[in-house]
PDB file of C-alpha atoms in Angstrom:
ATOM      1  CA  UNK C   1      37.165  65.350  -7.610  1.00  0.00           C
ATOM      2  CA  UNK C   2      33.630  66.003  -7.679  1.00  0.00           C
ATOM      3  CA  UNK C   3      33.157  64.519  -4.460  1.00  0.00           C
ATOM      4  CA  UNK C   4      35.926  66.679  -2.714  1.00  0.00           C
ATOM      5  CA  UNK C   5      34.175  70.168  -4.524  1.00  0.00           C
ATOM      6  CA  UNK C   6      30.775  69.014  -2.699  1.00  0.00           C
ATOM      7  CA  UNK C   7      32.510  68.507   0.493  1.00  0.00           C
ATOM      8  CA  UNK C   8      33.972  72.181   0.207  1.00  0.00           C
ATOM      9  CA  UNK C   9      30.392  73.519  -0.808  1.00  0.00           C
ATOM     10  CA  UNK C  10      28.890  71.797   2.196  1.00  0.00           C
ATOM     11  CA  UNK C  11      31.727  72.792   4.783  1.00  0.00           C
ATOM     12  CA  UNK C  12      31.512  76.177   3.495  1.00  0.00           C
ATOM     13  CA  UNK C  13      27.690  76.791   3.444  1.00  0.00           C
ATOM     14  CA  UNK C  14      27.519  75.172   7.069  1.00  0.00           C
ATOM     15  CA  UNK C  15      30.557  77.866   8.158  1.00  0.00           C
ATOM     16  CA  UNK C  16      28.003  80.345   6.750  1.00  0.00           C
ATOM     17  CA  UNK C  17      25.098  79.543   8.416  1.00  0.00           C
ATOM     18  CA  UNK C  18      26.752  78.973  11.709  1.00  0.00           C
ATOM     19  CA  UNK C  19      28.523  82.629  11.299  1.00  0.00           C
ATOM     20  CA  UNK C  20      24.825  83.714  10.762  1.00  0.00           C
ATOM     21  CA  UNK C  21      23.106  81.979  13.585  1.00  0.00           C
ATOM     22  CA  UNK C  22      26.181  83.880  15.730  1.00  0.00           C
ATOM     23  CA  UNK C  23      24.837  87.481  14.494  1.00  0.00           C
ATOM     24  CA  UNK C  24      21.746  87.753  17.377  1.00  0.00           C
ATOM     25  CA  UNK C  25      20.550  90.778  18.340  1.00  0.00           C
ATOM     26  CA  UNK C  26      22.035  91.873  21.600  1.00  0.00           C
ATOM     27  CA  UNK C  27      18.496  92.889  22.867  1.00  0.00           C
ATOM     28  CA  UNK C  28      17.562  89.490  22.443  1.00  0.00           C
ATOM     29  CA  UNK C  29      20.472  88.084  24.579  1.00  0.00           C
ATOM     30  CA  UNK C  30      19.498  90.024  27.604  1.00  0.00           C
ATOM     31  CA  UNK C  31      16.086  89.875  29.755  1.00  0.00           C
ATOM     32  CA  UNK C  32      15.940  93.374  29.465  1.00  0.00           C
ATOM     33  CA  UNK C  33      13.056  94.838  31.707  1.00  0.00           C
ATOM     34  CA  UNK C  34      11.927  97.388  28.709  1.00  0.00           C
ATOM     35  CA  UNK C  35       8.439  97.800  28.191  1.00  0.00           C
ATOM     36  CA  UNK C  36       6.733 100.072  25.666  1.00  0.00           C
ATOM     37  CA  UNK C  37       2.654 100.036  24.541  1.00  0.00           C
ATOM     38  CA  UNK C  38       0.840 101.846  22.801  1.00  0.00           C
ATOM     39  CA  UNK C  39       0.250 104.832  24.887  1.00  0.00           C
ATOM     40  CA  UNK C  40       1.807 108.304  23.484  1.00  0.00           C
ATOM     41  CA  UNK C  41       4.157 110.626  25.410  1.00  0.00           C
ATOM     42  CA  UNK C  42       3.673 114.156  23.964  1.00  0.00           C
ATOM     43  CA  UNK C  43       2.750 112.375  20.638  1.00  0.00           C
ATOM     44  CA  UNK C  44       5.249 109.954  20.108  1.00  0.00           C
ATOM     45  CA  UNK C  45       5.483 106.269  20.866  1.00  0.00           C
ATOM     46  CA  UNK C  46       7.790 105.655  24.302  1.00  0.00           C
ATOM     47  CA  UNK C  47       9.902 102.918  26.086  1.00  0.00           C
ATOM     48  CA  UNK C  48      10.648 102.802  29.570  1.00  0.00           C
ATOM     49  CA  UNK C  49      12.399 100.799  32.072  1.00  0.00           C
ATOM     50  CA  UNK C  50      11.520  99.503  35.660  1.00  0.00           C
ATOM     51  CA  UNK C  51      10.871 102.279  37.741  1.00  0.00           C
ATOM     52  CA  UNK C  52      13.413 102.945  40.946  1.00  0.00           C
ATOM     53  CA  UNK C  53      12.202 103.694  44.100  1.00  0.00           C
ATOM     54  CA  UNK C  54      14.058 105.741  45.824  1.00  0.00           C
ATOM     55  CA  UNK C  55      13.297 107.120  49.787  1.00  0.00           C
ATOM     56  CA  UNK C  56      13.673 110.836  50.976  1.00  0.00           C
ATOM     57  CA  UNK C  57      16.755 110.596  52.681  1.00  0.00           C
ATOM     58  CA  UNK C  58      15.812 111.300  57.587  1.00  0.00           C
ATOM     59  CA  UNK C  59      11.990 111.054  55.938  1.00  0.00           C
ATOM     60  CA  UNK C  60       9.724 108.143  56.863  1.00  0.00           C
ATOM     61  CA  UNK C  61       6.627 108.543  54.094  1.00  0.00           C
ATOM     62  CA  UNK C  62       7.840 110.774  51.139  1.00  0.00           C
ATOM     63  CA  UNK C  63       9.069 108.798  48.074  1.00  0.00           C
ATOM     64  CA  UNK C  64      10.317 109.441  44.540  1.00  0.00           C
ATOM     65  CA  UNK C  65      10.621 107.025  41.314  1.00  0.00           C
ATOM     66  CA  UNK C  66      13.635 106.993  38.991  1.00  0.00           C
ATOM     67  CA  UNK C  67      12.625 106.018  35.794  1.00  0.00           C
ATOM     68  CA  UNK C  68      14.318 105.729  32.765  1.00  0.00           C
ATOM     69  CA  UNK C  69      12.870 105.666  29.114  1.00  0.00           C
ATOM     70  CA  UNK C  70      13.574 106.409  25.320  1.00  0.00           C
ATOM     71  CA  UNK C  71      11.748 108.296  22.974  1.00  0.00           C
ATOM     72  CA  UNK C  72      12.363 107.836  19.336  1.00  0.00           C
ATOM     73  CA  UNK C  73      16.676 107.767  19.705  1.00  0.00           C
ATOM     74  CA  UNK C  74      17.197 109.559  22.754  1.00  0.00           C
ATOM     75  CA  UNK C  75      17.416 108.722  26.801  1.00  0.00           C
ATOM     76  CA  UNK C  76      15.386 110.128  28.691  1.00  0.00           C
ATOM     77  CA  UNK C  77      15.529 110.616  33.022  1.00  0.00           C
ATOM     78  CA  UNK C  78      11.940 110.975  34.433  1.00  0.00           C
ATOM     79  CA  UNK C  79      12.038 111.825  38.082  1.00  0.00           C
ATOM     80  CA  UNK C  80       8.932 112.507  39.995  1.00  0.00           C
ATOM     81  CA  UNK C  81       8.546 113.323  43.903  1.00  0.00           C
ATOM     82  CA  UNK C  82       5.144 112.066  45.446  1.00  0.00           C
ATOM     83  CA  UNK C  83       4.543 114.552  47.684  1.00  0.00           C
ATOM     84  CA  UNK C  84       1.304 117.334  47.494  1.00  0.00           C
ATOM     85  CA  UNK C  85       2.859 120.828  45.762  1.00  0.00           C
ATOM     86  CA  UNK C  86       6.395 120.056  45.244  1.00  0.00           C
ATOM     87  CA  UNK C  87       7.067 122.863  42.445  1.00  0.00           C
ATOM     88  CA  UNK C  88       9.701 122.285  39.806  1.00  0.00           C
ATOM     89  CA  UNK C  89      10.810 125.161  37.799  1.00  0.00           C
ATOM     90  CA  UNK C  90      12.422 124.390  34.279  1.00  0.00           C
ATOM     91  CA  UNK C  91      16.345 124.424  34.441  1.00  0.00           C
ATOM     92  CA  UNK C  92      16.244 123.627  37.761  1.00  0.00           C
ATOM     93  CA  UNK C  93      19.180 120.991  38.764  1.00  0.00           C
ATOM     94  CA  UNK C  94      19.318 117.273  40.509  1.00  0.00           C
ATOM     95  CA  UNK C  95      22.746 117.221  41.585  1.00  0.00           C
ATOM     96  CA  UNK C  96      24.000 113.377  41.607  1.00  0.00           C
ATOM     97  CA  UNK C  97      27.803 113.219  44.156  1.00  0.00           C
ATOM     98  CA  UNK C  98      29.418 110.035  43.261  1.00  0.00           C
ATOM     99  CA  UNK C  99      31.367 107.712  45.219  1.00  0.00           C
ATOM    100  CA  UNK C 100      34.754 109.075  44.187  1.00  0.00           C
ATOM    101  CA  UNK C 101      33.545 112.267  45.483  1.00  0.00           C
ATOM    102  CA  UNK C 102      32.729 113.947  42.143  1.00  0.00           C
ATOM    103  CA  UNK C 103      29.327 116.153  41.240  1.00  0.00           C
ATOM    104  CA  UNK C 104      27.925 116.041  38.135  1.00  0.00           C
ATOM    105  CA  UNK C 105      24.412 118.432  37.752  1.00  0.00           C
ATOM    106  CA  UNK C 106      22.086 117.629  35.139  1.00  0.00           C
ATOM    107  CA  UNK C 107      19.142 120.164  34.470  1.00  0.00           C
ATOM    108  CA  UNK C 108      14.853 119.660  34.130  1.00  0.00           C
ATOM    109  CA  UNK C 109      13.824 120.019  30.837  1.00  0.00           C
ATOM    110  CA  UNK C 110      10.272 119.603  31.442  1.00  0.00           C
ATOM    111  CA  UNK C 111       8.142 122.973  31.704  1.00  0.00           C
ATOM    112  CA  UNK C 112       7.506 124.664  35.405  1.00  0.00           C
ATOM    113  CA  UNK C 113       4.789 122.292  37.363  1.00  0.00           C
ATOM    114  CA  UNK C 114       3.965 121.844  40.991  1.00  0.00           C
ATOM    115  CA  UNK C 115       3.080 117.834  40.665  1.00  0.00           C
ATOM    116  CA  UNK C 116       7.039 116.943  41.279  1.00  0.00           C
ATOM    117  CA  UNK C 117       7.924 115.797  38.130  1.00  0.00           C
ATOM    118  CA  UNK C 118      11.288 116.516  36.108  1.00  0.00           C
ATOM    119  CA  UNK C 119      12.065 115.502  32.778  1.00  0.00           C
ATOM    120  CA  UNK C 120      15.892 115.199  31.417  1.00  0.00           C
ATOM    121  CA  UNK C 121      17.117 114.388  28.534  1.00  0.00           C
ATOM    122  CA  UNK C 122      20.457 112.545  28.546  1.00  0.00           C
ATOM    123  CA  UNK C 123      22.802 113.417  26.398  1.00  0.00           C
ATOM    124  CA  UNK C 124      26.089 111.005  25.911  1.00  0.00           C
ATOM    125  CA  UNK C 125      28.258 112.363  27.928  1.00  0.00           C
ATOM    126  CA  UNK C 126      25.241 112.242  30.514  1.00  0.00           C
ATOM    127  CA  UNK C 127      25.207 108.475  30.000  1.00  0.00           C
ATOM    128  CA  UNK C 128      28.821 107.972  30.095  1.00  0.00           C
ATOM    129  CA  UNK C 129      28.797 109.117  33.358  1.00  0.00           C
ATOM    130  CA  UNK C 130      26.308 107.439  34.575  1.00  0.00           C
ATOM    131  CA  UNK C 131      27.488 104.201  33.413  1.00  0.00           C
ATOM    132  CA  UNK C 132      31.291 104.692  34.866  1.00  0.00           C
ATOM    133  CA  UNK C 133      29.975 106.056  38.394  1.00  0.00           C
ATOM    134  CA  UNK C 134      28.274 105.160  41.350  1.00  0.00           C
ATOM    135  CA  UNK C 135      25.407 107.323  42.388  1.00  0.00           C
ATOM    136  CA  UNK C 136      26.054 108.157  46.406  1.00  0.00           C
ATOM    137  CA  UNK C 137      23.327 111.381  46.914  1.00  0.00           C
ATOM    138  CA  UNK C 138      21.118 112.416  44.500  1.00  0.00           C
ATOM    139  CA  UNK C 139      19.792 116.183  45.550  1.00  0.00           C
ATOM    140  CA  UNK C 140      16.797 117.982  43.719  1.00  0.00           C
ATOM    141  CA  UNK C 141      15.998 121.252  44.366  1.00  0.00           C
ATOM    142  CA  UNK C 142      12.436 122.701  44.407  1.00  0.00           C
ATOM    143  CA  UNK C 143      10.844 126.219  44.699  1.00  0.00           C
ATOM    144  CA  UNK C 144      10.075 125.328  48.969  1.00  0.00           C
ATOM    145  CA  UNK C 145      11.957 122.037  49.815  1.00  0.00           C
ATOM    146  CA  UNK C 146      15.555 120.707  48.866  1.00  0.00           C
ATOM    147  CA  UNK C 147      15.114 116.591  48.899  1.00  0.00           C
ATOM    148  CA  UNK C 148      18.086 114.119  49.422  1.00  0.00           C
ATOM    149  CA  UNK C 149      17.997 110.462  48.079  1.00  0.00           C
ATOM    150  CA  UNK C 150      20.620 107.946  48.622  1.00  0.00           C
ATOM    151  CA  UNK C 151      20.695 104.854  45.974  1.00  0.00           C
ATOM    152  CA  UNK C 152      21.545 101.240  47.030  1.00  0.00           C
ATOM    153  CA  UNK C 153      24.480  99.726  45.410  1.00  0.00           C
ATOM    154  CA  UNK C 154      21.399  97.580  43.542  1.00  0.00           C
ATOM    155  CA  UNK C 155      20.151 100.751  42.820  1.00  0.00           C
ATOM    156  CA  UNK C 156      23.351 101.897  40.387  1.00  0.00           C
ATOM    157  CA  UNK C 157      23.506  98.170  39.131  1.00  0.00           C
ATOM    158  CA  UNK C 158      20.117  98.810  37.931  1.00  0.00           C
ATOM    159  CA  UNK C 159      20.566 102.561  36.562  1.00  0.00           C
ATOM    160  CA  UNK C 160      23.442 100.897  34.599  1.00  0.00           C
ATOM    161  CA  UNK C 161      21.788  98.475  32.961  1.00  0.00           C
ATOM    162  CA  UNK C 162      18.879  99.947  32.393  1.00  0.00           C
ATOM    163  CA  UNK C 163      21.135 102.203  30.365  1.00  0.00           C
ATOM    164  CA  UNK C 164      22.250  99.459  28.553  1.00  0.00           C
ATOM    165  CA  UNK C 165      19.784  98.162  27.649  1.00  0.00           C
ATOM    166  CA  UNK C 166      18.142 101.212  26.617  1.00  0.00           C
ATOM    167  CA  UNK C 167      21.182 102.126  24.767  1.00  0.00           C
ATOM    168  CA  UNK C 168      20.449  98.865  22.346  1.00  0.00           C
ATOM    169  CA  UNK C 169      16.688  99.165  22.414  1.00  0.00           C
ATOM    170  CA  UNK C 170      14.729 100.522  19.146  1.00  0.00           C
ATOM    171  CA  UNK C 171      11.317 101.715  19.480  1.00  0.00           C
ATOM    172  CA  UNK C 172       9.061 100.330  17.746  1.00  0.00           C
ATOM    173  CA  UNK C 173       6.602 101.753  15.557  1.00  0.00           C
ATOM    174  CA  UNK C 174       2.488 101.890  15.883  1.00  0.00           C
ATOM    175  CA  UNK C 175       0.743  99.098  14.038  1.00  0.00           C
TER     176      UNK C 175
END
């Protein structure tokens, strides 16, 4: 009797600990290409992803990055055009058409500048879309130049999980 009450303690606590080694972080699972350091965005602590190149559409030599990044729980879109005196004025939209043919316009955040760069916060239904489309044009709009980009298929793949694993990524705090 004794015997059989050990063998259901053992069986039980191994069921246990084998339910336990099952509970891993999701982060963990994935090589997720998030990076974060110590360096301070506005004066909080930051994580980004892998930055997207993406090529001015009929242009040979003008470039912009995609980037995406978190600050404390929200998503963030940084898009920057490397070009001398692209003005940006706040509110103004990058217009992404996807595949199916839909639009979807999401609109700078970041104050008026003339160094290209545009800041957008995601909101859920932002990333929603994002992960259930494919990206065909992306347009931005600036005060003297409208600029086209077209994303790969790699491209979305990458937007998408970067999303992911953004989505599942905690920032951590300064030591």
């Amino acid at each position: 009797m004794n015997v059989l009450k050990i063998l259901l303690l053992v069986g039980l606590f191994s069921i246990s600990n084998a339910i336990k080694a099952q509970k891993v972080n999701q982060i963990d699972t994935l090589s997720c290409p998030i990076t974060q350091n110590d360096l301070l965005l506005s004066g909080k602590l930051f994580a980004s992803a892998k930055p997207i190149l993406l090529r001015v559409y009929n242009e040979d030599y003008e470039y912009a990055v995609f980037q995406l990044g978190k600050r404390r729980g929200s998503i963030y879109l940084y898009f920057k055009i490397f070009s001398d005196n692209v003005c940006v004025k706040q509110e103004q939209p990058l217009e992404l058409y996807f595949k199916d043919g839909e639009m979807y316009i999401l609109k700078n955040t970041f104050k008026v500048n003339c160094d290209g760069t545009a800041a957008l916060e995601l909101t859920r239904r932002d990333i929603k879309k994002l992960m259930s489309h494919n990206i065909n044009t992306i347009k931005f709009f600036t005060l003297k130049k409208d600029y086209e980009f077209s994303p790969t298929e790699v491209d979305n793949q990458n937007i998408k999980f970067y999303l992911h694993c953004l989505k599942l990524y905690k920032v951590r705090k300064k030591k």
